[in-house]
PDB file of C-alpha atoms in Angstrom:
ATOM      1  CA  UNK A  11      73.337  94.496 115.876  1.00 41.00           C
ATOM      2  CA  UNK A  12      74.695  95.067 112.140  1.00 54.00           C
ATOM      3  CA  UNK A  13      74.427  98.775 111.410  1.00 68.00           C
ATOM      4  CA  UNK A  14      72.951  99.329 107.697  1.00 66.00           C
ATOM      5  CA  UNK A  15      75.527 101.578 105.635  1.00 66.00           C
ATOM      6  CA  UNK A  16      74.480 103.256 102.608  1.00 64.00           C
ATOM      7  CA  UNK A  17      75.278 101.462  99.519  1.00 59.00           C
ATOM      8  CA  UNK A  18      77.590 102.384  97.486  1.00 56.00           C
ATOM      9  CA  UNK A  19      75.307 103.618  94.747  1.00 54.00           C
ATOM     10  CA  UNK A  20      77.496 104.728  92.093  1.00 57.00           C
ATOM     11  CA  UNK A  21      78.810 101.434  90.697  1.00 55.00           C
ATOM     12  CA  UNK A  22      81.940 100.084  89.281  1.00 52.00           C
ATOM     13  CA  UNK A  23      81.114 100.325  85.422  1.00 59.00           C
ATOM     14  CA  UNK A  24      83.662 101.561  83.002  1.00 61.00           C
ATOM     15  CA  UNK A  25      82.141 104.673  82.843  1.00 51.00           C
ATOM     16  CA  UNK A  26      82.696 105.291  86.692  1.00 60.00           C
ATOM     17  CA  UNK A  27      85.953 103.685  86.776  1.00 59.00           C
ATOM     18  CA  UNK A  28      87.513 104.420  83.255  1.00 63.00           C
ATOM     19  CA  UNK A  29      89.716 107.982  84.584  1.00 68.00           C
ATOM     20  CA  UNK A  30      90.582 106.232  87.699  1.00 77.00           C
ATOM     21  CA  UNK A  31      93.060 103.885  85.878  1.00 85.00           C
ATOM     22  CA  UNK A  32      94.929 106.974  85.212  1.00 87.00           C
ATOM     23  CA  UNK A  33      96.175 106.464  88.893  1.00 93.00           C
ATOM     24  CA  UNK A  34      99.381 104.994  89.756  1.00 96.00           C
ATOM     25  CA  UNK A  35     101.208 105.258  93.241  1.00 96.00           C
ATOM     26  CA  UNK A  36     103.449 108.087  91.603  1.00 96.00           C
ATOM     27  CA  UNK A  37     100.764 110.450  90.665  1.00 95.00           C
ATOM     28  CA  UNK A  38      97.991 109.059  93.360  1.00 96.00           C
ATOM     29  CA  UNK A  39     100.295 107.932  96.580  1.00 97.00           C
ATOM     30  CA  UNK A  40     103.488 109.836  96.628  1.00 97.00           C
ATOM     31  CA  UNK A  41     103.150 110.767 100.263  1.00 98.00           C
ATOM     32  CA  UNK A  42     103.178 107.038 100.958  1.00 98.00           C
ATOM     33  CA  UNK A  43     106.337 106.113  98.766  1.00 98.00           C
ATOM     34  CA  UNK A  44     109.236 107.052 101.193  1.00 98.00           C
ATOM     35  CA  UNK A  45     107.349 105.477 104.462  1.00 98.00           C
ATOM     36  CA  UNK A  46     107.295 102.392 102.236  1.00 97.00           C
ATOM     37  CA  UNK A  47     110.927 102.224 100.844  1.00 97.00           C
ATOM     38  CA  UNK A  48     111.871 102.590 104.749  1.00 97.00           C
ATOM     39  CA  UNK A  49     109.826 100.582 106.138  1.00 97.00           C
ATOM     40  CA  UNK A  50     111.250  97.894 103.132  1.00 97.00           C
ATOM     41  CA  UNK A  51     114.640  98.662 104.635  1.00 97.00           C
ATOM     42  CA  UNK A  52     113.951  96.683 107.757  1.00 96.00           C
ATOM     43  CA  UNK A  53     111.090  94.103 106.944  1.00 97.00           C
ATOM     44  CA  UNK A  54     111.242  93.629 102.886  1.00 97.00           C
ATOM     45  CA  UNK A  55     108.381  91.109 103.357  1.00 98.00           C
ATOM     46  CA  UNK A  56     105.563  94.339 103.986  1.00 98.00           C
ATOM     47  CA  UNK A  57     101.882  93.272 103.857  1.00 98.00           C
ATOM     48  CA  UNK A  58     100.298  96.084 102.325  1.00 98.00           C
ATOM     49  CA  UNK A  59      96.092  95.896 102.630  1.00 98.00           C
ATOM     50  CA  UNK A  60      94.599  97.970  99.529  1.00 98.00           C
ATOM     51  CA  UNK A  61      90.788  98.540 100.707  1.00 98.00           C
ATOM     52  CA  UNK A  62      88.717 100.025  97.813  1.00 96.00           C
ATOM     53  CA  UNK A  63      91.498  98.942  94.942  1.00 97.00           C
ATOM     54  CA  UNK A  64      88.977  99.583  92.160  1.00 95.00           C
ATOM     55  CA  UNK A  65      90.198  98.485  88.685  1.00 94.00           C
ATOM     56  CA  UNK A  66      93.703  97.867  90.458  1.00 97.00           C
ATOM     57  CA  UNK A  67      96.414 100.457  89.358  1.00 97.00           C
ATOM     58  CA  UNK A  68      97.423 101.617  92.407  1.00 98.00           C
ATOM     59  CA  UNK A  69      97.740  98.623  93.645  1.00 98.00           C
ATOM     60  CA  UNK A  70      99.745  97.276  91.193  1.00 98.00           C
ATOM     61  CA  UNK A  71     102.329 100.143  91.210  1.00 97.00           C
ATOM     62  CA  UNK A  72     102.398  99.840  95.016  1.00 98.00           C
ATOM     63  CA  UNK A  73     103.283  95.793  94.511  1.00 98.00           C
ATOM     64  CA  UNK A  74     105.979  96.772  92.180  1.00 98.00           C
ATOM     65  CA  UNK A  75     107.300  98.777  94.981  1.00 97.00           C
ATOM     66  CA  UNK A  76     107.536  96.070  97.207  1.00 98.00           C
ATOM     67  CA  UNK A  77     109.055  93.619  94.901  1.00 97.00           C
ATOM     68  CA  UNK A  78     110.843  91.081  95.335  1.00 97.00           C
ATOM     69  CA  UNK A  79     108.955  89.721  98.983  1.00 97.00           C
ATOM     70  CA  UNK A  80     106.633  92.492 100.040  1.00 98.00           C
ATOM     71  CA  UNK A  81     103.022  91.460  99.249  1.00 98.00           C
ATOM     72  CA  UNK A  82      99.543  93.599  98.210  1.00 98.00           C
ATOM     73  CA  UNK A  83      95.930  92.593  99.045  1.00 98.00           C
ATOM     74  CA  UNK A  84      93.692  94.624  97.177  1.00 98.00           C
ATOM     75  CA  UNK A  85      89.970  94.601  98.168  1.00 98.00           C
ATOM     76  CA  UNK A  86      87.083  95.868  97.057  1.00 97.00           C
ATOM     77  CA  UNK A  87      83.216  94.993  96.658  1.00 95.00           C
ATOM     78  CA  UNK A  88      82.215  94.095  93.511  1.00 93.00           C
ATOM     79  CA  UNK A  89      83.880  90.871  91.076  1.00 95.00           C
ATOM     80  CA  UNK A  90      84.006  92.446  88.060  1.00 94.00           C
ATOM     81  CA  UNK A  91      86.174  95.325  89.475  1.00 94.00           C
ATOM     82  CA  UNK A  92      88.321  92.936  91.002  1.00 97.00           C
ATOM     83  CA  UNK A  93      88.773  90.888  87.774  1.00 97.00           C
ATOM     84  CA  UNK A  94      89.907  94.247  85.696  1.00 95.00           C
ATOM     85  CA  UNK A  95      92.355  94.597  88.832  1.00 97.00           C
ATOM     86  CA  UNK A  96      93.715  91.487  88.941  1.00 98.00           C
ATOM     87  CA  UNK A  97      93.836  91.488  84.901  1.00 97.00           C
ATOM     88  CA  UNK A  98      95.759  94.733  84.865  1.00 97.00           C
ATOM     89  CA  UNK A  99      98.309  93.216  87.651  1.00 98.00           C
ATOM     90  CA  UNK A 100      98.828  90.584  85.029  1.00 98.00           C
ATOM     91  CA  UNK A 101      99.420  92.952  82.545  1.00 97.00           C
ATOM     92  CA  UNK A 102     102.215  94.586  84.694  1.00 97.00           C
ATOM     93  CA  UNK A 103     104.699  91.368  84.901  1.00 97.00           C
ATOM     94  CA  UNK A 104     103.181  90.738  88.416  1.00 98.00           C
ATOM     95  CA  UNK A 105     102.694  87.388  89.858  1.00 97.00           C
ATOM     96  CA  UNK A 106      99.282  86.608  91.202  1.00 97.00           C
ATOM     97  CA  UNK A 107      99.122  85.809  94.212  1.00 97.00           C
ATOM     98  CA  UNK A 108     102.853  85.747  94.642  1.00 97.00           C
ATOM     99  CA  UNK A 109     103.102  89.680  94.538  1.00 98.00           C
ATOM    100  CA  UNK A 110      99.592  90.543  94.547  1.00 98.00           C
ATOM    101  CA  UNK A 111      96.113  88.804  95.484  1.00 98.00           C
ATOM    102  CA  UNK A 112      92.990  90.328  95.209  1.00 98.00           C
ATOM    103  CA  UNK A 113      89.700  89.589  97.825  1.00 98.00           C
ATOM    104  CA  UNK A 114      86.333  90.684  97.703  1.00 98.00           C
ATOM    105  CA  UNK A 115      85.678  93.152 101.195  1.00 98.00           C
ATOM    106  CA  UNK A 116      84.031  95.681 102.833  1.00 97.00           C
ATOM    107  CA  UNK A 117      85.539  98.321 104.397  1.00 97.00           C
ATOM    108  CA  UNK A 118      82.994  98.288 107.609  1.00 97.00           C
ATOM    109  CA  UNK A 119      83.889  94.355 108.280  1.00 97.00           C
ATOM    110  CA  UNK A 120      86.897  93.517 107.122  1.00 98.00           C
ATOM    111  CA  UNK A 121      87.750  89.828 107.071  1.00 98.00           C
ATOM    112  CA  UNK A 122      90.973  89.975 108.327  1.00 98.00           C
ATOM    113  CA  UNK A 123      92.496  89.041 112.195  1.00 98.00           C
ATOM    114  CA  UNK A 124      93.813  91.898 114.145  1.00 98.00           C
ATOM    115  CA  UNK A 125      97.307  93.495 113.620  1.00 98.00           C
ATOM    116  CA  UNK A 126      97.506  91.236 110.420  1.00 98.00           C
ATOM    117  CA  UNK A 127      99.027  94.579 107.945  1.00 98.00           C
ATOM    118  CA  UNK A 128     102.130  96.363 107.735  1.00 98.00           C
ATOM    119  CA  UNK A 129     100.551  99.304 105.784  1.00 98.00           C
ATOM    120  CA  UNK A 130      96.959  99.860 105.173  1.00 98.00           C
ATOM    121  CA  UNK A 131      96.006 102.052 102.349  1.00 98.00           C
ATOM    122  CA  UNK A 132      93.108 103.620 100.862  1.00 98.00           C
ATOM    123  CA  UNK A 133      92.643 106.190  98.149  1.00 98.00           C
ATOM    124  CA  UNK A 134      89.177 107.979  97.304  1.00 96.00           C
ATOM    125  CA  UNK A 135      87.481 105.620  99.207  1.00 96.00           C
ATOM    126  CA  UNK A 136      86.174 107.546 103.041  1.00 97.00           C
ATOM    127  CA  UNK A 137      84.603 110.432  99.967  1.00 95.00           C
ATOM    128  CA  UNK A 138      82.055 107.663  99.411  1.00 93.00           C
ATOM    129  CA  UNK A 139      80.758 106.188 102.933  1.00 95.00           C
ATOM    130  CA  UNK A 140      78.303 107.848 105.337  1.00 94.00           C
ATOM    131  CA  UNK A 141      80.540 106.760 108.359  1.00 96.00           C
ATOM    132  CA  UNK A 142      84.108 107.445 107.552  1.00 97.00           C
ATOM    133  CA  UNK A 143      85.255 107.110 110.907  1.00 98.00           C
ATOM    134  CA  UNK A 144      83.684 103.433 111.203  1.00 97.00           C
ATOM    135  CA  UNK A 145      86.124 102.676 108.476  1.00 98.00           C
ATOM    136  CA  UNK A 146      89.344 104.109 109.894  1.00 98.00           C
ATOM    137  CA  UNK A 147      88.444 102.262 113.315  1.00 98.00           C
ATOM    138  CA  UNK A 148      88.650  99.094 110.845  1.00 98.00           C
ATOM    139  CA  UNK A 149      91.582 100.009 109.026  1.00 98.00           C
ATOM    140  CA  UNK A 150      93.354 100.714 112.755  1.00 98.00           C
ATOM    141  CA  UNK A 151      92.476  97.181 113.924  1.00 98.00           C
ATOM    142  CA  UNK A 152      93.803  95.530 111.028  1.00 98.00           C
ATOM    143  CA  UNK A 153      97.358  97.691 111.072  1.00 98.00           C
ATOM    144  CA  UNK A 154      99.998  96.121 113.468  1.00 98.00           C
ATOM    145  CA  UNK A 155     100.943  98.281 115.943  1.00 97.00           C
ATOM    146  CA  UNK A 156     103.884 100.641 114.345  1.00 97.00           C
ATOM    147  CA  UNK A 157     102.285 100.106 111.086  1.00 98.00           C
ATOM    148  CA  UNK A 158     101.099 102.927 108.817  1.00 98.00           C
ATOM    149  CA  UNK A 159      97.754 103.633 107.571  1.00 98.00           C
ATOM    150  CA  UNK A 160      97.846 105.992 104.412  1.00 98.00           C
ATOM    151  CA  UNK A 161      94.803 107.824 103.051  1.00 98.00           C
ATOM    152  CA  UNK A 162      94.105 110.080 100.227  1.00 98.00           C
ATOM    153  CA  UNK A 163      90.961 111.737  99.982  1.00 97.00           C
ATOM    154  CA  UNK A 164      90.201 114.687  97.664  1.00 93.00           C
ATOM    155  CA  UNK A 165      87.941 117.742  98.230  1.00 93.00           C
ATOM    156  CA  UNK A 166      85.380 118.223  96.148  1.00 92.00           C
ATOM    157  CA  UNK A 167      85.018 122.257  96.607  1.00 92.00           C
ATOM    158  CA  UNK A 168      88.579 122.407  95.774  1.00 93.00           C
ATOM    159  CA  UNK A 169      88.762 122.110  92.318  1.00 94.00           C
ATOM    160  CA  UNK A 170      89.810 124.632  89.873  1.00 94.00           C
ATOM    161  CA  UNK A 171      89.021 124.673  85.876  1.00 93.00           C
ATOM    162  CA  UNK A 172      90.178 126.932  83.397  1.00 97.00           C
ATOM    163  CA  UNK A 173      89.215 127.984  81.338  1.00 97.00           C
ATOM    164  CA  UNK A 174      85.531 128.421  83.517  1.00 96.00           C
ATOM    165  CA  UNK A 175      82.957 127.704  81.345  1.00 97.00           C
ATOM    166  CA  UNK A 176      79.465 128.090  82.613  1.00 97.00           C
ATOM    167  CA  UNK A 177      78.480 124.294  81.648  1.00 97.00           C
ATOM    168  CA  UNK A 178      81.636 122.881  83.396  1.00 97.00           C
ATOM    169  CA  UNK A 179      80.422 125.041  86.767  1.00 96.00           C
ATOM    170  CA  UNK A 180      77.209 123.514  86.581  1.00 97.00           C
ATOM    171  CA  UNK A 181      78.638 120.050  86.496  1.00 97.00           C
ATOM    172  CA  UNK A 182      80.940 120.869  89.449  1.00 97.00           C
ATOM    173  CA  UNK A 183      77.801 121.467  91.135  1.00 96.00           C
ATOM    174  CA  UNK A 184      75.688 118.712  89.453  1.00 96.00           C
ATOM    175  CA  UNK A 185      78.473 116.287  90.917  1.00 95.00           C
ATOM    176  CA  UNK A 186      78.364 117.510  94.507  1.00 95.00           C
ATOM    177  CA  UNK A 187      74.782 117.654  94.702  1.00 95.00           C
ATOM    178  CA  UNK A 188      74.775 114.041  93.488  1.00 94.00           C
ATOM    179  CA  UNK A 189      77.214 112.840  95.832  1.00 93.00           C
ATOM    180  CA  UNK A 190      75.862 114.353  98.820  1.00 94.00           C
ATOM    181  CA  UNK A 191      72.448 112.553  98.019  1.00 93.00           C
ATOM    182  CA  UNK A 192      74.464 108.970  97.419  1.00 91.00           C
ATOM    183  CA  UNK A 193      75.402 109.420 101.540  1.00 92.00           C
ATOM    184  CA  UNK A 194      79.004 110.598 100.835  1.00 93.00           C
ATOM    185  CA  UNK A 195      81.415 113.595 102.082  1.00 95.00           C
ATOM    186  CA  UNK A 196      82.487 116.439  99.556  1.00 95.00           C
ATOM    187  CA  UNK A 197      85.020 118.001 102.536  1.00 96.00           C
ATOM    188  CA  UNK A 198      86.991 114.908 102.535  1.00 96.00           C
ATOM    189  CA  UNK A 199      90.578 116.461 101.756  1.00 96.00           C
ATOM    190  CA  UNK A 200      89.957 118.999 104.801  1.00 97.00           C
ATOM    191  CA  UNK A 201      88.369 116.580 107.050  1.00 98.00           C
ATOM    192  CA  UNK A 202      91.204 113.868 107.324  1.00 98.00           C
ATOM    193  CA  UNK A 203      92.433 114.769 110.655  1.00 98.00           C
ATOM    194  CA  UNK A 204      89.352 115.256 112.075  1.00 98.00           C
ATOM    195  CA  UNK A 205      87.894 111.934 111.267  1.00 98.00           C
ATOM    196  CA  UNK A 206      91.181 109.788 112.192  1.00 98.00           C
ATOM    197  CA  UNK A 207      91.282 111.742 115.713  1.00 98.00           C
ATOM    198  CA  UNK A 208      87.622 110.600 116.131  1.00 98.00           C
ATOM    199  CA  UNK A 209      88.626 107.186 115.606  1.00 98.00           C
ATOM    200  CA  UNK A 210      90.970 107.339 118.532  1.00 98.00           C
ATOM    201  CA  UNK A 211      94.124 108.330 117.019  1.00 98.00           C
ATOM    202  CA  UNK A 212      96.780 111.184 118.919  1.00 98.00           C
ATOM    203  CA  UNK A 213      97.286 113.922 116.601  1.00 98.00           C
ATOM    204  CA  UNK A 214     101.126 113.249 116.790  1.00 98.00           C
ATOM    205  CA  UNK A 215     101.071 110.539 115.467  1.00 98.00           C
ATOM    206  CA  UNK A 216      99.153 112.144 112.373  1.00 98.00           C
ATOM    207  CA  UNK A 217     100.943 113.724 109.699  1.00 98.00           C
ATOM    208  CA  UNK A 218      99.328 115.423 106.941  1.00 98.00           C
ATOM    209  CA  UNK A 219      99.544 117.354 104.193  1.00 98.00           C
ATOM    210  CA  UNK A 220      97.333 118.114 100.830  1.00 97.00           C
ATOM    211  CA  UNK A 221      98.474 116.986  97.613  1.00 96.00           C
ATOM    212  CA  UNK A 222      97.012 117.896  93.822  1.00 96.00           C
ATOM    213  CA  UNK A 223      95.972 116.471  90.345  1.00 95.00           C
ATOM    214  CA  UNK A 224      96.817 118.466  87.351  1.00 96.00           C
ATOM    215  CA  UNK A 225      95.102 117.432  83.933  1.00 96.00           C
ATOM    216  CA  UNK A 226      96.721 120.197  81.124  1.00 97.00           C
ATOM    217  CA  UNK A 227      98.599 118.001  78.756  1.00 96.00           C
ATOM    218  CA  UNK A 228      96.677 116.817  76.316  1.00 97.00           C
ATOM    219  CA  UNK A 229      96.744 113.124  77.290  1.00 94.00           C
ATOM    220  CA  UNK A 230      95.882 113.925  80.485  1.00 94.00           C
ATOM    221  CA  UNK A 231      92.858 116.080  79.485  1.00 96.00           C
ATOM    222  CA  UNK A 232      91.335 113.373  77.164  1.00 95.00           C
ATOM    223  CA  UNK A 233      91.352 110.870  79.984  1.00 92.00           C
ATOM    224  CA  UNK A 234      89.249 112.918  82.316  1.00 94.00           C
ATOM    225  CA  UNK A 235      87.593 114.420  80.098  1.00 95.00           C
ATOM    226  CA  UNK A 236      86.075 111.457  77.883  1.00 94.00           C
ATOM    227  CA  UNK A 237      85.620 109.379  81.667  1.00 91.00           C
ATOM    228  CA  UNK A 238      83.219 112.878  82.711  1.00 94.00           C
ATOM    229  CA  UNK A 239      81.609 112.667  79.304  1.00 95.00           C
ATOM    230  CA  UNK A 240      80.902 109.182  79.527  1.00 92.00           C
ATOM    231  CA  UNK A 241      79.279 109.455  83.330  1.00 90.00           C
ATOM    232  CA  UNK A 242      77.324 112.180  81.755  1.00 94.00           C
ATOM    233  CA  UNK A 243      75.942 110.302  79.040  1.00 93.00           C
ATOM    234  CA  UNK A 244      75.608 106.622  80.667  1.00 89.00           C
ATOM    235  CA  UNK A 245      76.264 106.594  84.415  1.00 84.00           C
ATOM    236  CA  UNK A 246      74.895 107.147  87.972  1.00 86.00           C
ATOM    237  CA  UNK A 247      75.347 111.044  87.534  1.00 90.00           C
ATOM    238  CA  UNK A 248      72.967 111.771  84.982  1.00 92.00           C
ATOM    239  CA  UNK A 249      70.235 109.026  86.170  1.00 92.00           C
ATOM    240  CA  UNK A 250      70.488 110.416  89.993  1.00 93.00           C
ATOM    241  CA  UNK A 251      70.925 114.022  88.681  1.00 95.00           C
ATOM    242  CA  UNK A 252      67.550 114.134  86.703  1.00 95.00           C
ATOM    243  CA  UNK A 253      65.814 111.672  89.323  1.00 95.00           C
ATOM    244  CA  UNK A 254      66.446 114.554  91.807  1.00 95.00           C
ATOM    245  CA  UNK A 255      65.700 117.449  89.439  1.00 96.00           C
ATOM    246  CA  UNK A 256      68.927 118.918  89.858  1.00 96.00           C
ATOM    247  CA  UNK A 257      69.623 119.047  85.924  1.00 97.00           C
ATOM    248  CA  UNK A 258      67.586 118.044  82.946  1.00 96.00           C
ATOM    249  CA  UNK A 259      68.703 116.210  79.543  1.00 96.00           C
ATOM    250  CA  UNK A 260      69.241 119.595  77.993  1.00 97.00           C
ATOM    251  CA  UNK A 261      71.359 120.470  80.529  1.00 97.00           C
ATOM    252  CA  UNK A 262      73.298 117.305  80.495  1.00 97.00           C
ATOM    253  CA  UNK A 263      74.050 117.658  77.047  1.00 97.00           C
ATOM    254  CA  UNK A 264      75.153 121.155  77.768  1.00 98.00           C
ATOM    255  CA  UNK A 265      77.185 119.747  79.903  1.00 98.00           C
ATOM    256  CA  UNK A 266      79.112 117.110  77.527  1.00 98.00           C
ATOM    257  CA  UNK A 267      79.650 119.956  75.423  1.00 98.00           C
ATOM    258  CA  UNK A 268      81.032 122.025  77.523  1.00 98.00           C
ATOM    259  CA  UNK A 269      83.508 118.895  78.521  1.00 98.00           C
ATOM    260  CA  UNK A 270      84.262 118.366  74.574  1.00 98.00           C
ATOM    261  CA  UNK A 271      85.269 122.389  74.464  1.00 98.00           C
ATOM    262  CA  UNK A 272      87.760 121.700  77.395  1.00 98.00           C
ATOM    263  CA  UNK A 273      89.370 118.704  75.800  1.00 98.00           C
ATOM    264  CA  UNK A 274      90.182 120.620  72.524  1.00 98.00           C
ATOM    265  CA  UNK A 275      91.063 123.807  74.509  1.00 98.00           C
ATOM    266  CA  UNK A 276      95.534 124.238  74.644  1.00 97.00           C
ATOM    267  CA  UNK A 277      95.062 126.414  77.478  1.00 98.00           C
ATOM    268  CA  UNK A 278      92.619 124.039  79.514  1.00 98.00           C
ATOM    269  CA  UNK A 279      93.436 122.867  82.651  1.00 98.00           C
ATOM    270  CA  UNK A 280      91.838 121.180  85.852  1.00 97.00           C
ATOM    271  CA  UNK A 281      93.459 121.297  89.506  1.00 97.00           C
ATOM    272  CA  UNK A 282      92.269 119.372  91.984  1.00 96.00           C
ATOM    273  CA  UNK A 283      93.339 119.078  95.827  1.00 96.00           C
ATOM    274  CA  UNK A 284      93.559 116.340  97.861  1.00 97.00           C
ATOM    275  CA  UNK A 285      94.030 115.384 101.300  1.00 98.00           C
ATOM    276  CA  UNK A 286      96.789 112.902 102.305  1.00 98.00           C
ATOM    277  CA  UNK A 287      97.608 111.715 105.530  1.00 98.00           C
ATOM    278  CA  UNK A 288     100.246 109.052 107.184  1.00 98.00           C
ATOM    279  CA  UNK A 289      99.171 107.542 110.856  1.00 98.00           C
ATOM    280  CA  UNK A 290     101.381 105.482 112.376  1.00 98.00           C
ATOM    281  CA  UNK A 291      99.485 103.053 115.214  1.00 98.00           C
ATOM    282  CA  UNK A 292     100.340 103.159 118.417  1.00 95.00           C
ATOM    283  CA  UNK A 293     102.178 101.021 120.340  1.00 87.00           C
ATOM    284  CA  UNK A 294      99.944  98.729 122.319  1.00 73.00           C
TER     285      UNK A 294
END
């Protein structure tokens, strides 16, 4: 019998997805990076499996990091995601599906034979799904045995905004609340370890570590910044948020204010941790 996940609810619109193209391998997968240029050293034809790829820039840094032979397959659920990805990859000089392919998947059934990956990665992805642990059993029986499986999750308590402006609190909260209510986990970053151990894995053959975003410059600032405003005023957030009485318009607008403040403010700045770990699977 099929067990019935909870949707993911939140979408794949540009205003969910427009801050998340901020994320390359460097800034989003570092912990990754020397397991891969290793691993290169003795098979330089990787497979790397990208499950939840989104609009595709981690993905395409990772394929530039296996160039000339290794290969990416990014998946995710929804077409017009996968397009932007695959347009992006383009974009980058990479050959489709030479270096990278693209495949529409679920994380819960993937279609793929045992042992079939070198590397399977996901970033940001276990955050959303009620059973994370279903997942990483997935991910495990995909990865050939010795591969890696490298995940990224952050923690949504751990975030830290100066300067701490009452409307920007209220968000914080506003975006919990709503994620807990989509079905997903705001103790992702902490909860890594646990949930791979319940999948089956040995703890040594876990390593982990945490791993932080910084938005201060002012680049960085107006890309999260605008990508928050623009969930505020058009996406999941504020529908779900005032469905559940958890905020009101007033207090959404409050909130793009207090977003707008932040952007223009020298001495802003947002921290936020993540969780990162490297498994490597077991020998059968």
């Amino acid at each position: 019998m099929t067990t019935q996940h909870i949707p993911y609810t939140i979408g794949h619109a540009p205003s969910q997805t427009k801050h998340h193209e901020w994320r390359t391998a460097a800034n989003s997968a570092a912990h990754l990076l020397p397991h891969l240029e290793k691993a290169l050293t003795s098979n330089p034809n990787l497979k790397l499996l990208d499950i939840g790829c989104g609009p595709g820039t981690i993905s395409a840094s990772l394929a530039q990091h296996l160039l000339p032979s290794g290969h990416v397959l990014a998946t995710d659920i929804a077409d017009d995601v996968l397009s932007r990805a695959k347009e992006h990859a383009i974009s980058q000089g990479l050959a489709v599906p030479e270096n990278i392919s693209f495949q529409k998947a679920s994380v819960y059934d993937l279609p793929f034979a045992d042992n079939e990956f070198d590397v399977v990665h996901a970033h940001q992805v276990l955050c959303h799904l009620d059973d994370p642990v279903a997942a990483i059993k997935e991910m495990l029986r995909v990865c050939k045995a010795g591969g890696l499986i490298s995940l990224r999750e952050s923690d949504s308590w751990m975030w830290c905004f100066w300067p701490e402006l009452p409307s920007l609190l209220k968000f914080h909260d506003l975006m919990v609340e709503v994620m807990l209510a989509n079905g997903g986990q705001v103790k992702g970053g902490r909860k890594l370890v646990s949930w791979i151990m319940d999948a089956g894995v040995e703890r040594k053959d876990i390593e982990a570590g945490f791993g932080t975003w910084c938005y201060s410059e002012p680049g960085d600032r107006k890309a999260w910044g605008e990508a928050m405003i623009e969930r505020l005023r058009t996406g999941q957030m504020r529908q779900r948020g005032i469905e559940l009485g958890l905020t009101t318009e007033e207090g959404v607008e409050e909130m793009v204010k207090g977003w707008e403040e932040w952007i223009g403010r020298e001495d802003a700045t947002l921290g936020i941790v993540n969780g990162e770990v490297i498994v490597r699977k077991a020998q059968a």
